[in-house]
Coordinates of C-alpha atoms in Angstrom, one line a residue:
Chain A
X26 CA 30.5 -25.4 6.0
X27 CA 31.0 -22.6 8.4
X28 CA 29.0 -22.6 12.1
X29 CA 27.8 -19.4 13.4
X30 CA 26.3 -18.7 17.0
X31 CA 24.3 -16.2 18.4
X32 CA 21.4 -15.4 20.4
X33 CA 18.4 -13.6 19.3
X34 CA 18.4 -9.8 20.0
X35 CA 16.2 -8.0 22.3
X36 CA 15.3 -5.2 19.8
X37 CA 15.4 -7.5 16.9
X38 CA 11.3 -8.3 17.6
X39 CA 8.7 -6.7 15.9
X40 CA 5.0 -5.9 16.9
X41 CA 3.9 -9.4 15.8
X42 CA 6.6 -10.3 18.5
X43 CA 8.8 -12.5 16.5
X44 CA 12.0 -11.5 15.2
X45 CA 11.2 -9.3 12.6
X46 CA 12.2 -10.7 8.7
X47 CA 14.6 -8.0 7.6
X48 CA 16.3 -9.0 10.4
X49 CA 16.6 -12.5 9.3
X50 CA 18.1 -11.1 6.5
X51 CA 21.2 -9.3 8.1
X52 CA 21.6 -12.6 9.8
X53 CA 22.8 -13.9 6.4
X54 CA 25.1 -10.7 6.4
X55 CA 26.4 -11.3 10.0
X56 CA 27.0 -14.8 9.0
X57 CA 29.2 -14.2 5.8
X58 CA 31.2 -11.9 7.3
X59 CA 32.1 -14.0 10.1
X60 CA 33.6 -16.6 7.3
X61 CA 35.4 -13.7 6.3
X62 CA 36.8 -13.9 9.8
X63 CA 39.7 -15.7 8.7
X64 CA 40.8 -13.3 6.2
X65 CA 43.8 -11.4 7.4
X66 CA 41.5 -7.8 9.3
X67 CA 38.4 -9.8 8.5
X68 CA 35.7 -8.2 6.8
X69 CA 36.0 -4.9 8.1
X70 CA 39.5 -4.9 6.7
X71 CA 38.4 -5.8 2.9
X72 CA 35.9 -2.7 3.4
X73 CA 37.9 -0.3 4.9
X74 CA 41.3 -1.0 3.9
X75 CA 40.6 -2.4 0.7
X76 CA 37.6 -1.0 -0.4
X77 CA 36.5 -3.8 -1.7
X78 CA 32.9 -4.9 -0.8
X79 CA 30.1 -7.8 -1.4
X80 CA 26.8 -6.1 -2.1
X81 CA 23.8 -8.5 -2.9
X82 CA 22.8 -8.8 -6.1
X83 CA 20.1 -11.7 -5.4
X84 CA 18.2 -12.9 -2.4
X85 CA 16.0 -16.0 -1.6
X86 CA 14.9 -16.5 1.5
X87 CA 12.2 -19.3 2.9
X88 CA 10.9 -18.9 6.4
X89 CA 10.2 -21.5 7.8
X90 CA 9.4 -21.1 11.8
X91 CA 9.6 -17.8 13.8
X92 CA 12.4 -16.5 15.9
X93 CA 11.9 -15.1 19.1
X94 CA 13.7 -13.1 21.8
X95 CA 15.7 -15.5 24.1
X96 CA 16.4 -18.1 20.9
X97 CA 19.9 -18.9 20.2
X98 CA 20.8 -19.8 16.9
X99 CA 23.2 -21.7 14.8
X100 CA 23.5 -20.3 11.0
X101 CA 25.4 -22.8 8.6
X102 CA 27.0 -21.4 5.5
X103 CA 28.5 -22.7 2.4
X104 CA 29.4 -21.8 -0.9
X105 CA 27.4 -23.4 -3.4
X106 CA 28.6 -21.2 -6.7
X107 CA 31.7 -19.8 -6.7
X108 CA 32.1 -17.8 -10.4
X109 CA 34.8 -14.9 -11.3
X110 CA 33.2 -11.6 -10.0
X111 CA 30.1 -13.1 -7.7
X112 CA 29.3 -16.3 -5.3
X113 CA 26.6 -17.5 -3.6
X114 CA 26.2 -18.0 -0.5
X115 CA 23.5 -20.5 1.4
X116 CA 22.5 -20.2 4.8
X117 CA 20.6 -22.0 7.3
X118 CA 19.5 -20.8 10.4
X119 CA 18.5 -23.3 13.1
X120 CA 16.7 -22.4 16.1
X121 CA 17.0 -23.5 19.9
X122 CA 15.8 -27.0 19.1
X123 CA 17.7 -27.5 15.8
X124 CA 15.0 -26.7 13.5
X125 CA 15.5 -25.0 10.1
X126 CA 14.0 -21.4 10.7
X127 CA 15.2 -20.0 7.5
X128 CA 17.0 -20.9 4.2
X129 CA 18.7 -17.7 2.8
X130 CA 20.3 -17.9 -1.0
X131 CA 22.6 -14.9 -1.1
X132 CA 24.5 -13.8 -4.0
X133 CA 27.1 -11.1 -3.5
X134 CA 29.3 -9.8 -6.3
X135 CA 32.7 -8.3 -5.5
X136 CA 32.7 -4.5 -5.9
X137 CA 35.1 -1.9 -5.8
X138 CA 33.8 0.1 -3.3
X139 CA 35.4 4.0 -5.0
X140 CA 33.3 3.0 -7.9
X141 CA 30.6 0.5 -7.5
X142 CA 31.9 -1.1 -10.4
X143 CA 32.2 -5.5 -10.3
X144 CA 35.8 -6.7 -10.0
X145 CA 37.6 -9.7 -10.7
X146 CA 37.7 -12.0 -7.5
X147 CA 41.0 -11.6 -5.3
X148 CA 43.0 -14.8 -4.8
X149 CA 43.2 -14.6 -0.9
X150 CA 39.0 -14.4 -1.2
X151 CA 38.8 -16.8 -4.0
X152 CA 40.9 -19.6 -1.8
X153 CA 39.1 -18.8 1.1
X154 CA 35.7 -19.6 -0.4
X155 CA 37.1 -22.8 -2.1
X156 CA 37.5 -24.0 1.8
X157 CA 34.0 -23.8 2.4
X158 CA 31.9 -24.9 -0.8
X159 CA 31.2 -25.6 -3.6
X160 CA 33.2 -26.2 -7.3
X161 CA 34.1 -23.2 -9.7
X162 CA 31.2 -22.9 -11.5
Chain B
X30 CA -0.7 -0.4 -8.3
X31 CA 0.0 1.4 -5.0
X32 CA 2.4 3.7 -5.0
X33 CA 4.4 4.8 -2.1
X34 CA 7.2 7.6 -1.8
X35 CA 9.9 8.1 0.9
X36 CA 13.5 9.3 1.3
X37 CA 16.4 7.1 2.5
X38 CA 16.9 7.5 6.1
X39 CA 20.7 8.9 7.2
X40 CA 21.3 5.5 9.5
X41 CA 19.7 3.4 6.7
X42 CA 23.7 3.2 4.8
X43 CA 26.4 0.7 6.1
X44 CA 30.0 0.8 6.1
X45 CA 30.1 0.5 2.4
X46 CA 28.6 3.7 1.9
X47 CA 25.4 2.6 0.6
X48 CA 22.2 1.5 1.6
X49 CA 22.4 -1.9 3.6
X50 CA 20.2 -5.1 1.5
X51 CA 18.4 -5.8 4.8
X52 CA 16.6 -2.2 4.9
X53 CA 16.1 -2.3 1.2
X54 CA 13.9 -5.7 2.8
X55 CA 12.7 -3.9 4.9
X56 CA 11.2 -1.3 2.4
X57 CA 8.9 -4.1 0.9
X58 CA 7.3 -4.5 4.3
X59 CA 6.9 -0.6 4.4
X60 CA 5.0 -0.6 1.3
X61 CA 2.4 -3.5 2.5
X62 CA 1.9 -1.3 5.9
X63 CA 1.3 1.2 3.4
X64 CA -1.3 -0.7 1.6
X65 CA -3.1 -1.3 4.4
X66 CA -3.4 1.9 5.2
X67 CA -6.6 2.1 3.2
X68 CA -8.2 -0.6 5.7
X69 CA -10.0 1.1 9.0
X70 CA -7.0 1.1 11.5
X71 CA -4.2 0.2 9.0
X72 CA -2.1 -2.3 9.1
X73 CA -1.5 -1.2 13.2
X74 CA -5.1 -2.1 13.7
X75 CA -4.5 -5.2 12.4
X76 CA -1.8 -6.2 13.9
X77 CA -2.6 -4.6 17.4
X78 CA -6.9 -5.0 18.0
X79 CA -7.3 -7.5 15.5
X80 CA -4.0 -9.7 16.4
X81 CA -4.0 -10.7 12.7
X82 CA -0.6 -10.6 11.2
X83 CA 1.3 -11.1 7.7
X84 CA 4.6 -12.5 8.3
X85 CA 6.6 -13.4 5.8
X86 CA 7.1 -16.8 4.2
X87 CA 9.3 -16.8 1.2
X88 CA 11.2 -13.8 0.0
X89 CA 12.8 -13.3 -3.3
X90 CA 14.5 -10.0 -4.4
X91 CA 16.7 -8.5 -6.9
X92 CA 19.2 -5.7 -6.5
X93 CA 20.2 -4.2 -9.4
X94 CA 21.5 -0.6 -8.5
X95 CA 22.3 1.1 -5.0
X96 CA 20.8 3.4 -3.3
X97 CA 22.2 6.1 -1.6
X98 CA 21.5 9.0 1.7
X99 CA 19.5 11.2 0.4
X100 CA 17.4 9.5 -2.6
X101 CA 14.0 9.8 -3.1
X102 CA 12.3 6.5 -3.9
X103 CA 9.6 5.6 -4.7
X104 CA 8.0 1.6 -4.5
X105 CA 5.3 0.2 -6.8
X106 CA 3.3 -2.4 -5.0
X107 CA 1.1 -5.4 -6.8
X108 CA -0.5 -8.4 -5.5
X109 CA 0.6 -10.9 -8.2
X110 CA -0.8 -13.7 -6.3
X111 CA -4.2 -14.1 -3.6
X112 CA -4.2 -17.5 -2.5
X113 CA -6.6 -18.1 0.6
X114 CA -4.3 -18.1 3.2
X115 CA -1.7 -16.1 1.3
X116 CA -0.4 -13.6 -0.4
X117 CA 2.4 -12.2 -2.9
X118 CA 3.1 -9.1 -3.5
X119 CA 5.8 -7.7 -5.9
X120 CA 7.7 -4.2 -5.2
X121 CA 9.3 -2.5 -7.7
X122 CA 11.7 -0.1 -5.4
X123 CA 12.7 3.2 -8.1
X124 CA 15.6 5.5 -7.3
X125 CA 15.8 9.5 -8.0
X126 CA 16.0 9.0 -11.3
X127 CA 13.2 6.6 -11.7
X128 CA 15.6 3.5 -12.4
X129 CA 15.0 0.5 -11.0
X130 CA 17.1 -0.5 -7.8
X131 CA 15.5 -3.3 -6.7
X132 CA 12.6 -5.7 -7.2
X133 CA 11.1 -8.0 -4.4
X134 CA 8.8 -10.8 -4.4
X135 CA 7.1 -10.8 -1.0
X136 CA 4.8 -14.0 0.2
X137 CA 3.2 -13.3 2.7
X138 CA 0.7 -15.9 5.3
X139 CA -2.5 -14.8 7.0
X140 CA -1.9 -15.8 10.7
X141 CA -3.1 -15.4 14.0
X142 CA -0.9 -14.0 16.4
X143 CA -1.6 -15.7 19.2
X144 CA -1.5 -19.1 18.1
X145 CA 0.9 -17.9 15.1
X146 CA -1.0 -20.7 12.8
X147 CA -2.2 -19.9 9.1
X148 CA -5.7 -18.6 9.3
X149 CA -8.7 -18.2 6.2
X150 CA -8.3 -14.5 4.8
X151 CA -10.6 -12.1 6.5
X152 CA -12.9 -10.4 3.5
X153 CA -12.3 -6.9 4.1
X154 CA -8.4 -7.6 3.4
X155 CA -9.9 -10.0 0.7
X156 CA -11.5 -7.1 -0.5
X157 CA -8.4 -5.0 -0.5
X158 CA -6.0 -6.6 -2.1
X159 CA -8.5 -8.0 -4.5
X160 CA -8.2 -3.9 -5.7
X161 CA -4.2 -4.3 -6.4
X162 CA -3.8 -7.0 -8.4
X163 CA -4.2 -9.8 -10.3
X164 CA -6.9 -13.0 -10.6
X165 CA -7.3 -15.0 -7.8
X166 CA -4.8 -18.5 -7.9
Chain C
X22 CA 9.5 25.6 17.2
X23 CA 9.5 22.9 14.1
X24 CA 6.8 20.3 14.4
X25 CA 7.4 16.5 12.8
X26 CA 5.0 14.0 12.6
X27 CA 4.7 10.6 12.0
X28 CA 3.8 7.2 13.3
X29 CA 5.8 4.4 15.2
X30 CA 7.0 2.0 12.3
X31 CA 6.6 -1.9 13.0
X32 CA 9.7 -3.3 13.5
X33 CA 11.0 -0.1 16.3
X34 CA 9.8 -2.2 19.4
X35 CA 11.3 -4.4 21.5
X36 CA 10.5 -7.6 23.0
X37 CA 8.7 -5.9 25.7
X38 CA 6.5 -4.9 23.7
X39 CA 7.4 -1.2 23.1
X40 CA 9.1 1.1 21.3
X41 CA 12.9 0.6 22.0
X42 CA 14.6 3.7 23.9
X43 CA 17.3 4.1 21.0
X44 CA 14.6 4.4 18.7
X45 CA 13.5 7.2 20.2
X46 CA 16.8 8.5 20.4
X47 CA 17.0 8.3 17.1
X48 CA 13.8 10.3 16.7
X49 CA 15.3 13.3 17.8
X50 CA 17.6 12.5 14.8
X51 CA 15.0 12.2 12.0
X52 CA 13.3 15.5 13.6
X53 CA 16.8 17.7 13.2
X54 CA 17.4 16.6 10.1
X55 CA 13.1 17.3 9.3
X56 CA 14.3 21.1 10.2
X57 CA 17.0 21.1 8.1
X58 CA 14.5 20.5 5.1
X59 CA 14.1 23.4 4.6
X60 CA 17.8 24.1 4.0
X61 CA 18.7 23.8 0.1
X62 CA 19.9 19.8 -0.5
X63 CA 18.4 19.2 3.1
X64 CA 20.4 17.4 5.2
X65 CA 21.4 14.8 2.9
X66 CA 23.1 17.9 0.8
X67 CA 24.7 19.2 3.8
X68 CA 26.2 15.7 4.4
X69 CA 27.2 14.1 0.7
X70 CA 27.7 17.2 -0.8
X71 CA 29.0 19.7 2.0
X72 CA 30.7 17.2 3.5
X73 CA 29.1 18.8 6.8
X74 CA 27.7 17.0 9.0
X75 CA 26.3 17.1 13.2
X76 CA 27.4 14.6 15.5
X77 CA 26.2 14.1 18.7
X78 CA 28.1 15.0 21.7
X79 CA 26.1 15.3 24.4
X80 CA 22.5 13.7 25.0
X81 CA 19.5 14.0 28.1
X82 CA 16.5 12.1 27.4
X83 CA 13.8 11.4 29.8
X84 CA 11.1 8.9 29.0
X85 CA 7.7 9.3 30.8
X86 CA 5.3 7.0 28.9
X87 CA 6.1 3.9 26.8
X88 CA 4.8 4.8 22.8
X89 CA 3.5 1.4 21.3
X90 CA 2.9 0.7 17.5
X91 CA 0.6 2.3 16.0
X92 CA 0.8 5.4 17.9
X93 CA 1.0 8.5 16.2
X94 CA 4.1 10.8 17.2
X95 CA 4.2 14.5 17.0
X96 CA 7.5 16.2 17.8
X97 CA 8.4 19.7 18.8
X98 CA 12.1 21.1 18.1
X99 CA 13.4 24.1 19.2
X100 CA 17.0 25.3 19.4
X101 CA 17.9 26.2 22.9
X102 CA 21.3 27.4 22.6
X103 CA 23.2 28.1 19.7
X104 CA 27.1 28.4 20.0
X105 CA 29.5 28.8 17.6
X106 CA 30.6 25.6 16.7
X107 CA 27.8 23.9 18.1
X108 CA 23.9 23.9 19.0
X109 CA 21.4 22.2 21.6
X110 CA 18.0 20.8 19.9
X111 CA 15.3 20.5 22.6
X112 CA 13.1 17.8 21.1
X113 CA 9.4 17.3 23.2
X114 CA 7.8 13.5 21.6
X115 CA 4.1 13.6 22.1
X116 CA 1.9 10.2 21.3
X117 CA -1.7 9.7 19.9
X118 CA -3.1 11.7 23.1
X119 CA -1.0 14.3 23.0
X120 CA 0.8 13.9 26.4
X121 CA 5.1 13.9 26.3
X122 CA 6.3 10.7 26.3
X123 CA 10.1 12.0 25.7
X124 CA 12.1 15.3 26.4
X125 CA 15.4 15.2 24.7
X126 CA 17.7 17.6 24.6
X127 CA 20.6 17.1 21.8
X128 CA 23.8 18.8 21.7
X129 CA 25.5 18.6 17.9
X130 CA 29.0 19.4 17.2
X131 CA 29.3 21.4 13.4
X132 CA 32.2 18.9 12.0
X133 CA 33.9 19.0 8.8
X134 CA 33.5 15.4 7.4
X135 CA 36.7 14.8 6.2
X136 CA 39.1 15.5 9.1
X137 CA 36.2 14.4 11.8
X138 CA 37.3 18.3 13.2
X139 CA 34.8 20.9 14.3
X140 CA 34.4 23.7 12.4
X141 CA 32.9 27.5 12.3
X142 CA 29.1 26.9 11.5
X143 CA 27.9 28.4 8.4
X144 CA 26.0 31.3 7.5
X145 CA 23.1 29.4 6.2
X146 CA 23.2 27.3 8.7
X147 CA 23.4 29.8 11.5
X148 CA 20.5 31.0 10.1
X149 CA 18.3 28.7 10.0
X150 CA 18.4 27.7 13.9
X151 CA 18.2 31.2 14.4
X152 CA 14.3 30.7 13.5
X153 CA 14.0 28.0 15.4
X154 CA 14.8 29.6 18.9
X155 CA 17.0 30.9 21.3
X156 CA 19.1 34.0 21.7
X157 CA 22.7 33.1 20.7
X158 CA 24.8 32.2 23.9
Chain D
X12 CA 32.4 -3.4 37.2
X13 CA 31.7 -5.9 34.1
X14 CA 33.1 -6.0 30.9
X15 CA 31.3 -6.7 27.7
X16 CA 33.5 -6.6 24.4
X17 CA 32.7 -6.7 20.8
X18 CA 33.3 -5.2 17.4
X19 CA 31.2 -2.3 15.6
X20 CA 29.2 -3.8 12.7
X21 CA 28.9 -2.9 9.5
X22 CA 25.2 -1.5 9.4
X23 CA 26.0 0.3 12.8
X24 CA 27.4 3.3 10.9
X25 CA 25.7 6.3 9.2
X26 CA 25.6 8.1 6.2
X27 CA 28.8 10.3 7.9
X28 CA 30.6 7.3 7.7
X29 CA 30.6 7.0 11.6
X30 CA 28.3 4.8 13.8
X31 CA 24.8 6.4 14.9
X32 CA 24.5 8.0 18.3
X33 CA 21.3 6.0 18.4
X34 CA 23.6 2.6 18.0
X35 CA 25.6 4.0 20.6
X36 CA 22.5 4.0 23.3
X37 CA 21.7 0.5 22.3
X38 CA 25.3 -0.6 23.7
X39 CA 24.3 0.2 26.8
X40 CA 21.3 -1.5 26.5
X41 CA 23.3 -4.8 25.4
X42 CA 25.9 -4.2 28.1
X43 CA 22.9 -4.5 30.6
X44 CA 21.8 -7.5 29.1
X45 CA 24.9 -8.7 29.4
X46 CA 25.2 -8.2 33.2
X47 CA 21.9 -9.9 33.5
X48 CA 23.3 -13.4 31.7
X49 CA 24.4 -14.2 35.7
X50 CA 20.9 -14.6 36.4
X51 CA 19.2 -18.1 35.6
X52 CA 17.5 -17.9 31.9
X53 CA 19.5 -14.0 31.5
X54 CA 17.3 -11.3 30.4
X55 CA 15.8 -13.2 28.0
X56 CA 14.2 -15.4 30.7
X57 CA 13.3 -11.7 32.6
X58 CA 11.5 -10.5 30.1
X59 CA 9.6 -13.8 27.9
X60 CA 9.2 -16.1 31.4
X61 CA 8.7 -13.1 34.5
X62 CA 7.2 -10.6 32.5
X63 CA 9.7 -8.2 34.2
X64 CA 11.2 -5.3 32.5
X65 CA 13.6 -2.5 32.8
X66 CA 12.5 0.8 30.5
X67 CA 14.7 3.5 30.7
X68 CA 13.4 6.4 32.5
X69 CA 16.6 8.9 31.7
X70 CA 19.7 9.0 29.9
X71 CA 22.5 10.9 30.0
X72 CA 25.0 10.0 27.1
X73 CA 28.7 11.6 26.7
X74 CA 30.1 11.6 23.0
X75 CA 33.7 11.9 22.7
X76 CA 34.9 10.3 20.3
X77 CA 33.5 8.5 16.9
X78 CA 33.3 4.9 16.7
X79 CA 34.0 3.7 13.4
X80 CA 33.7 0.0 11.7
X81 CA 35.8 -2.3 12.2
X82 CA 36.3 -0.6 15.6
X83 CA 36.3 -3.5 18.5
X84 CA 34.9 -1.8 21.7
X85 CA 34.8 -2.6 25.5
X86 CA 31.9 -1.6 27.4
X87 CA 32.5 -1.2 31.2
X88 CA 29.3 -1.1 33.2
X89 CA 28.8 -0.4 37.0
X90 CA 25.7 0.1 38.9
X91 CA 25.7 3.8 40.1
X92 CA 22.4 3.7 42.0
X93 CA 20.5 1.2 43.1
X94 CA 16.8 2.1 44.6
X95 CA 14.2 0.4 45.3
X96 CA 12.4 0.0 42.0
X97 CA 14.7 1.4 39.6
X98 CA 18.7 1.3 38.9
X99 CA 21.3 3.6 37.5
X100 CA 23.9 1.7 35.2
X101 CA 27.0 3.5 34.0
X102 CA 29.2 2.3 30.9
X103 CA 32.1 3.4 29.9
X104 CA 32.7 3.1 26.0
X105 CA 36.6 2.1 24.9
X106 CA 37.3 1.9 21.4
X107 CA 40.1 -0.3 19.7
X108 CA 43.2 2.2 21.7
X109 CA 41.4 2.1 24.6
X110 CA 40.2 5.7 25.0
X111 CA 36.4 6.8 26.2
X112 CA 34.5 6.9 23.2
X113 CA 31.4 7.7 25.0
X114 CA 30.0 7.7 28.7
X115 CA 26.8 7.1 29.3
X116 CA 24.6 7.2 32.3
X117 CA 21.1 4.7 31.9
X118 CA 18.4 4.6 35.0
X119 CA 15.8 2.2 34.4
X120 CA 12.8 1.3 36.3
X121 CA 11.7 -2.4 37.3
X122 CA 8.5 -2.8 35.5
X123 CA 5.9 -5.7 35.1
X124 CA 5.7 -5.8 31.3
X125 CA 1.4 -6.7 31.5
X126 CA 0.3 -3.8 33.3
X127 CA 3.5 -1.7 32.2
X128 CA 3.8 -0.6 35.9
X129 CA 6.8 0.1 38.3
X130 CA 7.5 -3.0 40.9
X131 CA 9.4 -3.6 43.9
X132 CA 12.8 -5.1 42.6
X133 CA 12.9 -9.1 43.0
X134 CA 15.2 -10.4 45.4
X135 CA 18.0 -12.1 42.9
X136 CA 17.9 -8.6 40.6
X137 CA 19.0 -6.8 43.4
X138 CA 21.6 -9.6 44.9
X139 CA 23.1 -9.3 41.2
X140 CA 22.8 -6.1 41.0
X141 CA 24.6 -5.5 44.5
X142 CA 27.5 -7.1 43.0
X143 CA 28.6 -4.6 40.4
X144 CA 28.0 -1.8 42.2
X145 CA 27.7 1.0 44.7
X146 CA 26.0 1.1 47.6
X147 CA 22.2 1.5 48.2
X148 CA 21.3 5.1 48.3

């Protein structure tokens, strides 16, 4: 389980005035590349460097209670599958008081980025996700 | 069926080059505005004079191709579900070539912006999406 | 002068209720690349394919009057000075009533891609801007 | 002069592979906010609790060099000018090497967000304000 903080956005709103759902979704983004944080130049390294990426594949996402400016929020992330070319992440984001906002399912398949094409799982990323989940499926 | 037709926006790509899952979210929300357009005031007048709003409640989508700057797509939007306080629509989100790139299940809670509580379905929105879809659940 | 329409989208305010100035930055964006429509590829052709694109280097905006969702924008472009490796867009953002409620003026940089270097603009290019206002400088 | 410091993210850049001017702006905006965590609830508390807003009235942005992802920036913000009801920031952009990536120039107006009027500036703003700053013209 990996903890990530942050407060609420002032342009992440939407006319309803509460944070707007797409939103929610880079959340889930934000909060797996911050677990890649501990991957020698992070995330930006794997993309840049290595071209390799983590485009979604699949997405489920329950809302539960709205976000609003001024909230600060706590996402928790695990692995809960872990296979040879994808994983799946789960994320929940907990509002000011602790309460589950959203539960995001997000399942990312390692890409070469110069073709788009699936690739098998590097061992550095492979061992980093076996820190924070799940069994090989 | 409604159909609705833009271009990919230039800042809608991320750092991998294509565009990012969060806007391809985003899209889905487009195409209900878009829907409502066919109500007096659209979905603005909804949201705005009415205070009547459709946030979102569970989220499920598929992404099975990319899309890039510079595609033309086009979304095909059904209500595959009309509860009475809710409702599900499905997006079918077509690339250039008509493939396609993603598919979205959207639920969506009738609810009253100033309380932000679940509300009964006014008729004339009723009415509309009774004309997209399927039987009412 | 090249006029572009079209209406504030939900999620571009802020949590004060209005449209967010970078979104209206970015407006003078969407209404460049509207004039280079009506170049062959657009400007998605002069970007992926030419490898051509026009940063930003220099920016004024003034705001006058807040724009709100729902309003309906109109923009008015004109080029007000047209170098040789660069060109000033004067953008004027008009809501529902038709009063300005942003002057921008927009100085781009014509950059090879690739190297990030400016480069001699081209023909076409030149060409185009050259309907759209000012005597060359 | 205050110092706000973090890293480009990876739906800040654009289809040129660089991040959007319009991302750029926003900085500036998030530098301010930043500035305004000294005062008792932050922005946040400004805007949701008071009802008190600062709208930009003008801009004046400097491009000179790209920002890229991955890139980790420090934003150096003074106040420039500080009236009676409205306040000139300046931030100086540094990319990973240090250098000015961009300068801009942001005056916005104290407003009271329900009748989207100018107000006298409240007494803490301006004690805050005075700190990071110039003196009052």
């Amino acid at each position: 389980l990996v903890n990530y903080e942050r407060a609420v956005r002032f342009e992440e709103v939407d006319a309803a005035g509460i944070v707007y759902f797409a939103h929610i979704v880079s959340y889930a983004h934000e909060a797996m590349e911050n677990l890649f944080g501990a991957l020698d130049g992070g995330y930006a390294g794997l993309i840049m460097r290595r071209r390799t990426g983590l485009p979604a594949v699949r997405l489920v996402a329950e809302f539960h209670a709205p976000l609003r400016y001024g909230d600060r929020m706590r996402i928790e992330t695990e692995v809960t599958r872990l296979g040879n070319r994808s994983v799946t992440f789960s994320h929940r984001i907990r509002g000011g008081g602790g309460a589950v906002c959203a539960a995001i399912s997000h399942t990312v398949v390692i890409t070469d980025l110069d073709t788009l094409r699936s690739c098998a799982m590097p061992a550095d990323i492979r061992a980093l996700l076996e820190q924070h989940g799940a069994p090989v499926s």
